[in-house]
Short mmCIF file of C-alpha atoms and ligand atoms in Angstrom, two decimals:
data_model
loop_
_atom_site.label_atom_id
_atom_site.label_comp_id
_atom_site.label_asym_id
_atom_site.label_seq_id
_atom_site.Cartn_x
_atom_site.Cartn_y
_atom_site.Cartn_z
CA UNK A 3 -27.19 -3.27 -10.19
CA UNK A 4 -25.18 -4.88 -12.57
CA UNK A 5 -21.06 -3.28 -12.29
CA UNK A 6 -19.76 -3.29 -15.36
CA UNK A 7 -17.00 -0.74 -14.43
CA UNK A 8 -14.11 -2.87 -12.99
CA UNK A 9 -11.29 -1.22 -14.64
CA UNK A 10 -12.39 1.99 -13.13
CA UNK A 11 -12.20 0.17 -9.29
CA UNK A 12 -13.80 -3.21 -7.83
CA UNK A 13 -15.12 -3.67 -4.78
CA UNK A 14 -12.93 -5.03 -2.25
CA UNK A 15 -13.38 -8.59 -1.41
CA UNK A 16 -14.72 -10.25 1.45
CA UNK A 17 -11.59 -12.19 2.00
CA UNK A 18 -9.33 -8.80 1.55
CA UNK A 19 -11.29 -6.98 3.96
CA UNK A 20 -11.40 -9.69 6.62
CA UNK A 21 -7.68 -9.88 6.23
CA UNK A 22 -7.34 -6.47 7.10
CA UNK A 23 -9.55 -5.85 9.96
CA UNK A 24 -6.92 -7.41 12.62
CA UNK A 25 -4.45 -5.11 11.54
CA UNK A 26 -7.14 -2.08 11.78
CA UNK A 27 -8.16 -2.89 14.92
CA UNK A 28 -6.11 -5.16 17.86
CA UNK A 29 -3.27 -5.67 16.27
CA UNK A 30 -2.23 -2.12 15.82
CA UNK A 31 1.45 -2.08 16.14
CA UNK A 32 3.84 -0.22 14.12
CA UNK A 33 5.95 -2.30 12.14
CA UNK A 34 9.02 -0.72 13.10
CA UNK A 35 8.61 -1.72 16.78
CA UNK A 36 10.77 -4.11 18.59
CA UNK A 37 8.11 -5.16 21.22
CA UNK A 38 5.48 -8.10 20.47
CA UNK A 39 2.79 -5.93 18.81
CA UNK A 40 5.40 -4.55 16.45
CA UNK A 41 6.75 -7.74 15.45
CA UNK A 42 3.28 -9.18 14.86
CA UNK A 43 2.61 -6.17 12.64
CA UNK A 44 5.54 -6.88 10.93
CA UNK A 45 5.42 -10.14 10.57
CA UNK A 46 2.12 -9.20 8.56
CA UNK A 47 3.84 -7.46 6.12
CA UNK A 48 6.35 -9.20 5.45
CA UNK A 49 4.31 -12.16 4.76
CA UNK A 50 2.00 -9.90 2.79
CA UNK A 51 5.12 -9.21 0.74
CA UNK A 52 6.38 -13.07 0.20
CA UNK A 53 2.97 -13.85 -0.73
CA UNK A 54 2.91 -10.92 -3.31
CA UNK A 55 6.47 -11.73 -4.93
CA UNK A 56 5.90 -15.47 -5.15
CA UNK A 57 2.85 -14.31 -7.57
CA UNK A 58 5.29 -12.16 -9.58
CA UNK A 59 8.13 -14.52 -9.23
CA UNK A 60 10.82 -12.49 -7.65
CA UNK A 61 12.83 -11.87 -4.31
CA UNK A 62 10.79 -10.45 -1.52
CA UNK A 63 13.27 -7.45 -1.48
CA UNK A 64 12.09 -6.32 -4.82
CA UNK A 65 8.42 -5.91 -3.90
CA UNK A 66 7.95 -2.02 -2.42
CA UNK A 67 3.83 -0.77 -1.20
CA UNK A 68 2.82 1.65 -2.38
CA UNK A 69 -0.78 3.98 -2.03
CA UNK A 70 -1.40 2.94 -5.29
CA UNK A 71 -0.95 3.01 -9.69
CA UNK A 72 -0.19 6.18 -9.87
CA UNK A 73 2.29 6.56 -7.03
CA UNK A 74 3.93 2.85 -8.14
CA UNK A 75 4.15 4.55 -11.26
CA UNK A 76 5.61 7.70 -10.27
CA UNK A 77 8.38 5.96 -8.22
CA UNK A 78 9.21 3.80 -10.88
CA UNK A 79 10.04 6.03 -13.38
CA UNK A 80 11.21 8.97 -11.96
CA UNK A 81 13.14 6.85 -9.11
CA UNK A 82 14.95 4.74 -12.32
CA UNK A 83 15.49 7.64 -14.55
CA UNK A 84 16.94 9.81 -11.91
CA UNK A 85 19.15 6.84 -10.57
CA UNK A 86 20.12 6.45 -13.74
CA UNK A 87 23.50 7.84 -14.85
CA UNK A 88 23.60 6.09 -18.01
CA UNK A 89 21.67 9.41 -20.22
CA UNK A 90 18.74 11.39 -19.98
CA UNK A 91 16.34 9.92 -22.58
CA UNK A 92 12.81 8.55 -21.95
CA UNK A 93 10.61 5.77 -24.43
CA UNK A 94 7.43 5.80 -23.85
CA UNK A 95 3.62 6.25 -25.77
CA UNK A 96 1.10 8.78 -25.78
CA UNK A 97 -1.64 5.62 -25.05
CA UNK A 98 0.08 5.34 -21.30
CA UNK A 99 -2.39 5.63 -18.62
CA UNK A 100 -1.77 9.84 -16.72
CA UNK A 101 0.20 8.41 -13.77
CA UNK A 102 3.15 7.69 -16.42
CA UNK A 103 2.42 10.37 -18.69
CA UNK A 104 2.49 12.99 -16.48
CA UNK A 105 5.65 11.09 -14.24
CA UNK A 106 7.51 11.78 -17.79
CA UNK A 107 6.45 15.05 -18.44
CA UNK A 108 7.98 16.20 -14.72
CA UNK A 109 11.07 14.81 -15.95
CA UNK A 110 11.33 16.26 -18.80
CA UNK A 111 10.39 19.74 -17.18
CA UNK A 112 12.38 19.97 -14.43
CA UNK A 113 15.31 17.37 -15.03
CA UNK A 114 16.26 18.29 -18.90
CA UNK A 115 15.09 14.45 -20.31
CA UNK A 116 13.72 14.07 -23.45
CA UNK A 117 11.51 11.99 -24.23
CA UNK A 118 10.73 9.84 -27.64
CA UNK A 119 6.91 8.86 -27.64
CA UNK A 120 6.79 6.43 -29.73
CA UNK A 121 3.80 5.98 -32.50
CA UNK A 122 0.10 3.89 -31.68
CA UNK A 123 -1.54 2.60 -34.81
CA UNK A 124 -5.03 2.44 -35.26
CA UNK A 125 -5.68 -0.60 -32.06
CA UNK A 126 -3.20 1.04 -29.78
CA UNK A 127 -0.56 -1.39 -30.49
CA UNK A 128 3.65 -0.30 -30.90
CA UNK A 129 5.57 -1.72 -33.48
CA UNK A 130 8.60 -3.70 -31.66
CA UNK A 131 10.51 -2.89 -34.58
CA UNK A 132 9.68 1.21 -33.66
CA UNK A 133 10.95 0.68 -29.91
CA UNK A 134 14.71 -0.33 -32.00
CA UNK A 135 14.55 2.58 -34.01
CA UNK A 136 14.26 4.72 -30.90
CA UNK A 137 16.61 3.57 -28.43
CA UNK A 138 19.61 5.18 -28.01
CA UNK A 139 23.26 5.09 -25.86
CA UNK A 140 21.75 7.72 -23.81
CA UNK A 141 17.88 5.92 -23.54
CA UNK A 142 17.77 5.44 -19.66
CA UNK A 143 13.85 4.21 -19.64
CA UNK A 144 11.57 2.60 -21.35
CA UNK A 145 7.96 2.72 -19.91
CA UNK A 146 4.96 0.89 -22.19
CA UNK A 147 1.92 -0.22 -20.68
CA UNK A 148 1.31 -4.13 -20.20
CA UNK A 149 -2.37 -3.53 -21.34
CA UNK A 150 -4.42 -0.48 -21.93
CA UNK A 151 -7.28 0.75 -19.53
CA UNK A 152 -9.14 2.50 -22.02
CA UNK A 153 -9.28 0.25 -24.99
CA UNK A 154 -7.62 -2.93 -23.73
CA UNK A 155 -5.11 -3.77 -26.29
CA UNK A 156 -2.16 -5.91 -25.13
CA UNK A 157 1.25 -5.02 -25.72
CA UNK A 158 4.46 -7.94 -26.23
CA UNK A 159 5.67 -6.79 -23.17
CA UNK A 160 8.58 -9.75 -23.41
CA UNK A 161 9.46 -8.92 -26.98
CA UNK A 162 9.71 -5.42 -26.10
CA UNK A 163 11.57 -5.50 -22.69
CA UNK A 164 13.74 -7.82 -24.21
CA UNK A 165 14.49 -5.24 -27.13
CA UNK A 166 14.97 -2.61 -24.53
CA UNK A 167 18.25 -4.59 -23.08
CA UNK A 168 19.27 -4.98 -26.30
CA UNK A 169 20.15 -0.84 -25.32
CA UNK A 170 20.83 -1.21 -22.02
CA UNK A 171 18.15 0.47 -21.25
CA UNK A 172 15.59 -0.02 -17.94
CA UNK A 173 12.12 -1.54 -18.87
CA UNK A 174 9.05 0.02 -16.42
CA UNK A 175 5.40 -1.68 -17.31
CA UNK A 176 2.08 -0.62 -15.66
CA UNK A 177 0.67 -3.33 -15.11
CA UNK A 178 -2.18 -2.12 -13.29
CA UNK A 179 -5.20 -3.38 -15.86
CA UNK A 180 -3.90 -6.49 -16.45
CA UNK A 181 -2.95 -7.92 -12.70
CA UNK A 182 -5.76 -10.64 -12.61
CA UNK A 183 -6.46 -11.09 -16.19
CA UNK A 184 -3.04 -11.88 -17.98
CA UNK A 185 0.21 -13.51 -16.49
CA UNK A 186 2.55 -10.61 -15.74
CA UNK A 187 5.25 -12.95 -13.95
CA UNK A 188 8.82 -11.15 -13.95
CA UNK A 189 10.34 -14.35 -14.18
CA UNK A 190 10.00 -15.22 -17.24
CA UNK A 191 10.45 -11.92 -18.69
CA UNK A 192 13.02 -9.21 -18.78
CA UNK A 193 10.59 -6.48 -17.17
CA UNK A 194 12.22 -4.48 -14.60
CA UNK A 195 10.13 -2.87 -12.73
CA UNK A 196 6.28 -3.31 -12.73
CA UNK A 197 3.22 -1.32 -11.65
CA UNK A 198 0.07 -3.08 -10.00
CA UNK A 199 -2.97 -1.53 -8.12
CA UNK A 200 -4.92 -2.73 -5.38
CA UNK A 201 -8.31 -0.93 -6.48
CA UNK A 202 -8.24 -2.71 -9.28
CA UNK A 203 -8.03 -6.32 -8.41
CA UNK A 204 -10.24 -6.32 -5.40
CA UNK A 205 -8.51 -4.79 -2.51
CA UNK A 206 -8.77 -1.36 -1.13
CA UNK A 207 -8.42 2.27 -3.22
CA UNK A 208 -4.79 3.07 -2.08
CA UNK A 209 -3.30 -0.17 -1.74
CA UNK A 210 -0.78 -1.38 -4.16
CA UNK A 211 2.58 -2.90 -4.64
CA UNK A 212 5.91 -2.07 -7.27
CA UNK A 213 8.63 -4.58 -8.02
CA UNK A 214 11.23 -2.93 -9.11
CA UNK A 215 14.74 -5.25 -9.92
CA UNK A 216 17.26 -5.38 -7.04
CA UNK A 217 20.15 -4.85 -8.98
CA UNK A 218 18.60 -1.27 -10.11
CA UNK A 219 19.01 2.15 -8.09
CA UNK A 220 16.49 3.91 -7.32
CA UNK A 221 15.58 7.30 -6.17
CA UNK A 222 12.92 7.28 -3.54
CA UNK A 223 10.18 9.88 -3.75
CA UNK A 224 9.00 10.11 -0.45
CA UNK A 225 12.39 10.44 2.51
CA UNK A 226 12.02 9.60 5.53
CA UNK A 227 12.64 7.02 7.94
CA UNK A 228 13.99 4.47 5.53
CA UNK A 229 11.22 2.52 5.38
CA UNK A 230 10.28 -0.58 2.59
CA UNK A 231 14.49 -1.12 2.03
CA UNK A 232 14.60 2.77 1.83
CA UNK A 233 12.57 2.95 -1.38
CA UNK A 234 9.36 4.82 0.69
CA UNK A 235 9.65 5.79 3.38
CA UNK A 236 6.68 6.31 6.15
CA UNK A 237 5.09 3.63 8.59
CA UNK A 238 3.87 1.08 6.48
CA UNK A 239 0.01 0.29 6.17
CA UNK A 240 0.10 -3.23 7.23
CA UNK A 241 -4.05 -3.75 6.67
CA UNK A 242 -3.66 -2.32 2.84
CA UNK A 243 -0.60 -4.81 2.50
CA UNK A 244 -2.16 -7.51 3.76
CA UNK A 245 -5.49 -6.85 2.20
CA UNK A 246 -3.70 -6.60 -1.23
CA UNK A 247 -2.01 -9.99 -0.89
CA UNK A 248 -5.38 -11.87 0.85
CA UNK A 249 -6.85 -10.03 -2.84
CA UNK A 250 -4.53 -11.79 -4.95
CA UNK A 251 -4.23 -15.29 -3.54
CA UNK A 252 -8.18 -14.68 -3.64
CA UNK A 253 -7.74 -14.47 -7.74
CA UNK A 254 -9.92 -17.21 -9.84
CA UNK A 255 -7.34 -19.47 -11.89
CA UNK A 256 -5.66 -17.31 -14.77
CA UNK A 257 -5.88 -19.69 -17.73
CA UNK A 258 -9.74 -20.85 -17.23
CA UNK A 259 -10.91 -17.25 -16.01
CA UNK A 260 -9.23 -15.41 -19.11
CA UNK A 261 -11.09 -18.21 -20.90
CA UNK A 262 -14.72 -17.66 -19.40
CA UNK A 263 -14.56 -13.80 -19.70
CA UNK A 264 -12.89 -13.85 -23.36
CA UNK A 265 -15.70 -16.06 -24.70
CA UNK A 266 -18.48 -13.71 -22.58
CA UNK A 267 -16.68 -10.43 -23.85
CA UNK A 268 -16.47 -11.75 -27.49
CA UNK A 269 -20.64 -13.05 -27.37
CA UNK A 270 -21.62 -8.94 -25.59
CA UNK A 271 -19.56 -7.33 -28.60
CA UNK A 272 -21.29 -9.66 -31.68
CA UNK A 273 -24.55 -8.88 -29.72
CA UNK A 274 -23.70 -5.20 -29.97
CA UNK A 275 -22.46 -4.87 -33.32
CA UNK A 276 -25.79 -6.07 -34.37
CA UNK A 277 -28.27 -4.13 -32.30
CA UNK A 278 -25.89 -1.29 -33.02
CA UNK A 279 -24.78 -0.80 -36.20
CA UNK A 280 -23.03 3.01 -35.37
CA UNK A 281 -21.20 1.36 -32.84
CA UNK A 282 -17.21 0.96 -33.69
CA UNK A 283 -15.03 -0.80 -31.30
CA UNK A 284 -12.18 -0.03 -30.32
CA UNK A 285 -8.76 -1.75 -29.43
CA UNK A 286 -7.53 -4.81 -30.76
CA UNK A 287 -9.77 -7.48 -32.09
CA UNK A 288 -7.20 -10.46 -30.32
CA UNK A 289 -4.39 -9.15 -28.56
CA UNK A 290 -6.89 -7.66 -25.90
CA UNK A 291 -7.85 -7.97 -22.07
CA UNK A 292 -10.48 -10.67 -21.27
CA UNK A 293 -12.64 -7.79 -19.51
CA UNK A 294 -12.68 -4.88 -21.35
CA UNK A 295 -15.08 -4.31 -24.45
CA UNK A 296 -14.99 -0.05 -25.67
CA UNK A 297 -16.86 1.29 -28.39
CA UNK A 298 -17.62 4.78 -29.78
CA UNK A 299 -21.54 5.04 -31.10
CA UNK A 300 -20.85 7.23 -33.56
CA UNK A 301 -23.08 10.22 -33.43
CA UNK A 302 -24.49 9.60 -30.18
CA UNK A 303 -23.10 11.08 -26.60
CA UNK A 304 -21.27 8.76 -24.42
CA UNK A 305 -22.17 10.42 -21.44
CA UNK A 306 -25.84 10.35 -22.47
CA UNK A 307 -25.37 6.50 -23.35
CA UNK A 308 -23.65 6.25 -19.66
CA UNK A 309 -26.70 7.74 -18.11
CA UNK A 310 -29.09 6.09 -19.91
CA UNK A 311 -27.30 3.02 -18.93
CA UNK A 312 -27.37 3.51 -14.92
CA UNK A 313 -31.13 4.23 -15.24
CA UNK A 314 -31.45 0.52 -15.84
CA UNK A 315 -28.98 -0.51 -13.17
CA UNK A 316 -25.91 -0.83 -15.75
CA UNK A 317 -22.74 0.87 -14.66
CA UNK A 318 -20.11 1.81 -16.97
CA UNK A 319 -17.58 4.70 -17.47
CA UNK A 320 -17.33 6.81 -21.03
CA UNK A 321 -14.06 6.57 -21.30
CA UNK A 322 -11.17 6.85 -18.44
CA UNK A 323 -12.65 7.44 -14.83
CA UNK A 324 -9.03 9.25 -14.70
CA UNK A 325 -10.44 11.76 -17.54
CA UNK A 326 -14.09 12.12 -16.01
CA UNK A 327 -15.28 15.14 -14.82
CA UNK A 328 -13.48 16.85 -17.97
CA UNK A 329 -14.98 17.31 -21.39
CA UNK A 330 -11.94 17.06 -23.57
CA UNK A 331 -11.77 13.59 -25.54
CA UNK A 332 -9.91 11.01 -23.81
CA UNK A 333 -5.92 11.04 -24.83
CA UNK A 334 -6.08 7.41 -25.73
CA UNK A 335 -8.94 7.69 -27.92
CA UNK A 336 -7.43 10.47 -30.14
CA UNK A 337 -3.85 9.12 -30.24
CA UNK A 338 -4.92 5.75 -31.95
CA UNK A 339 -6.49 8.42 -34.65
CA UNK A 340 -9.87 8.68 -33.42
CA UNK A 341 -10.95 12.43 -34.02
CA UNK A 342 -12.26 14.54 -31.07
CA UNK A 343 -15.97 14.08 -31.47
CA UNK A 344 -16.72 10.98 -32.46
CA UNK A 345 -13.67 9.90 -28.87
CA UNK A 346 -16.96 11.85 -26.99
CA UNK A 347 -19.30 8.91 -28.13
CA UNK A 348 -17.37 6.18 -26.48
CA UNK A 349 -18.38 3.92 -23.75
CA UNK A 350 -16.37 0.99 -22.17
CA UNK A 351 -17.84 -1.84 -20.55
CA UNK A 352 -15.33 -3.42 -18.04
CA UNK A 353 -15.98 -7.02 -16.60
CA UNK A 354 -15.31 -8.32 -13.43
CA UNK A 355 -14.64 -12.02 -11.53
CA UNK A 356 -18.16 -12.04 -10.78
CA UNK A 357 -19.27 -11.11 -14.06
CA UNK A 358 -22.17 -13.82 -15.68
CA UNK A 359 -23.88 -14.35 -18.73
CA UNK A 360 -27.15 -13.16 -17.24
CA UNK A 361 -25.11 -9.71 -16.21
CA UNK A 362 -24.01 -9.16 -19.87
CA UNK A 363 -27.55 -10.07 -21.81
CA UNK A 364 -29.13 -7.78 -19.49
CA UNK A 365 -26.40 -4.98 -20.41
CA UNK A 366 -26.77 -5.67 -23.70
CA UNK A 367 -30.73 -5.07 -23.40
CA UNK A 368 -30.18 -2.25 -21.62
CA UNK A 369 -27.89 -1.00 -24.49
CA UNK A 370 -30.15 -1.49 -26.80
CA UNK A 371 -33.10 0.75 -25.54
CA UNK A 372 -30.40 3.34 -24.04
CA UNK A 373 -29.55 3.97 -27.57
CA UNK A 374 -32.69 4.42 -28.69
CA UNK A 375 -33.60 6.70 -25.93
CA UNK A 376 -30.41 8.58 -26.82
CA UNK A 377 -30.65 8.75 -30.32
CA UNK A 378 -34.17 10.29 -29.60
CA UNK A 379 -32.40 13.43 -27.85
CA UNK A 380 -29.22 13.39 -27.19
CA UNK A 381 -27.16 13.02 -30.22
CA UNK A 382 -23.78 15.10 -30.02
CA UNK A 383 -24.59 16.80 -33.24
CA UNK A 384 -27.90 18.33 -31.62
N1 LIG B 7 -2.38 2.91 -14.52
C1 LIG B 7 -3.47 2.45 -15.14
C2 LIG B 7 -3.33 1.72 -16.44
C3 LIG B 7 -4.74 2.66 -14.59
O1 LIG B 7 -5.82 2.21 -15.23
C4 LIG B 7 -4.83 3.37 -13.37
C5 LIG B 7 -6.15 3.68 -12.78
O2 LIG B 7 -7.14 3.78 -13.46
C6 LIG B 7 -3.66 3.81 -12.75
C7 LIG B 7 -2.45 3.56 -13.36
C8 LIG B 7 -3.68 4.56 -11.44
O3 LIG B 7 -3.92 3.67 -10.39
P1 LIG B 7 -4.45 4.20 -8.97
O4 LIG B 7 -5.90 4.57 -9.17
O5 LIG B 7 -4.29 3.04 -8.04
O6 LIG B 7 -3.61 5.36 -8.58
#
């Protein structure tokens, strides 16, 4: 099988899930107690937590766990917006992965925000100069994605943090696609809280960390014992903590791995664009992620393309893994212009550390003769 599907989840390394199984198994103390088994247990996670903020250069005290994206997400916006006294208006763009979307939305339903969604052109990327226009005294949040999970387009998350001080305003990023593939350091940026997901970088579904700035209150979701400096409460999962941090020290070197996977995404799409000529891609041709390479074959069901796919041992998604199960076009797709049927022709091929030439010429073969076998009987129009 070749797994070309990474951005959807990755399987959880060997070094991740050794980490973990002491902390599943003997060593089963609860962090919180003061005998030896508890202290060993916490000792775990606290080193699980040094390890994780020297990666994102910051204090140990800024790093929370959390199940995952969606509930780092969730905390980070809604517990910074409703800590907030400073107004009650939300930046953010209709390209944002659900998790932050829908975090918004709840806000503005039932806490009175509003909320300025600021325009996508026709890559996904925001105009800096559109994120001035639409701050305000009262703008409380901003929340833009460090890199897209549909598409993979890149955002200037510096330039644009930086413009959100210029307002006083908070700056939130999901990170989640691009832990692993691009340097999302918090040192050397003005980013104030951050989003990253275990799933996605090799450690287990429901593992995942948020920094979120000391100096910043924040509203906890979940209340309870006070856990995690108060910010979630509940008796920490030491294994998922520990697995997450064994996952990223596991990571291949940034700078030479962005390299290797850039120069194998940009060879699959030229080989694709000319066994293909309906296929479009999407996203933006430089300011993208190393792994992620999305097209729409115009006139020709993604879905269909998807199965034709895992018949020869390709995986791939058609469109957000988020969005599957429903039929309506994929938000991302449609808000970067992209009308409703031609967003149900799309397929994106996600890479992974692991990922080799060999893997990609065979998915492009396989590409090849699924769309043939596709465009035999299964085009949308049919
Ligand atoms: N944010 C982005 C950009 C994602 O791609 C995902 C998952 O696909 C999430 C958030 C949600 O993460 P999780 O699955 O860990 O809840």
């Amino acid at each position: 099988m070749i797994y070309l599907d990474n951005a959807a989840t990755t399987a959880v390394t060997p070094a991740a899930l050794q980490a973990a199984w002491p902390w599943l198994t003997a060593e089963f103390g609860n962090p919180s107690s003061s005998h030896e088994l508890g202290s060993r247990a916490k000792e775990a996670l606290e080193n699980a937590r040094a390890q994780i903020a020297d990666w994102l250069g910051c204090r140990v005290t800024e790093i929370t766990f959390t199940s995952g994206g969606t509930e780092g997400d969730n905390l980070a916006i809604t517990g910074l917006a409703l800590a907030n006294p400073r107004g009650k208006h939300i930046i953010s763009a209709k390209t944002e992965h659900e998790a932050v979307l829908e975090s918004i939305e709840f806000l503005e339903r039932m806490h009175g925000f509003e909320v300025s969604w600021l325009p996508v052109d026709e890559v996904g990327l925001i105009e800096p100069a559109d994120l001035r226009a639409a701050l305000r005294a009262d703008s409380t949040l901003v929340s833009l994605m460090t890199a897209n999970n549909e598409i993979g387009t890149v955002h200037p998350i510096a330039e644009l943090a930086a413009i959100a001080h210029e307002f006083g305003a908070v700056f939130h990023t999901d990170a989640v696609q691009a832990a692993g593939w691009l340097d999302i350091r918090v040192d050397t940026s003005q980013v104030d809280a951050l989003t990253i997901s275990g799933h996605k970088l090799g450690a287990p579904k429901g593992s995942g960390a948020v920094f979120i700035r000391g100096r910043l209150g924040l509203e906890p979701l979940i209340h309870g014992g006070g856990q995690e400096f108060g910010r979630r409460s509940g008796t920490e999962n030491v294994a998922w903590a520990v697995a997450l941090a064994t996952a990223i020290e596991a990571l291949p070197d940034l700078a030479s791995e962005a390299a290797r996977v850039s120069a194998l995404r940009d060879a699959f799409i030229r080989g694709v664009l000319q066994t293909a000529p309906m296929a479009i891609p999407t996203g933006h041709p430089s300011s993208r992620l190393p792994n992620i390479a999305s097209f729409c074959f115009a006139g020709l069901s993604g879905e269909a393309i998807l199965l034709e796919l895992e018949r020869r041992e390709v995986i791939v998604s058609s469109g957000s893994a988020c969005a599957a199960g429903s039929n309506e076009p994929s938000h991302v797709l449609t808000a970067i212009g992209i009308d409703a049927d031609t967003a149900q022709t799309a397929v994106r091929f996600s890479f992974g550390h692991s990922t080799t030439e060999a893997d990609l010429s065979h998915a492009a073969n396989a590409l090849a003769e699924a769309i043939l076998a596709v465009g035999a009987t299964g085009k949308i129009s049919e």
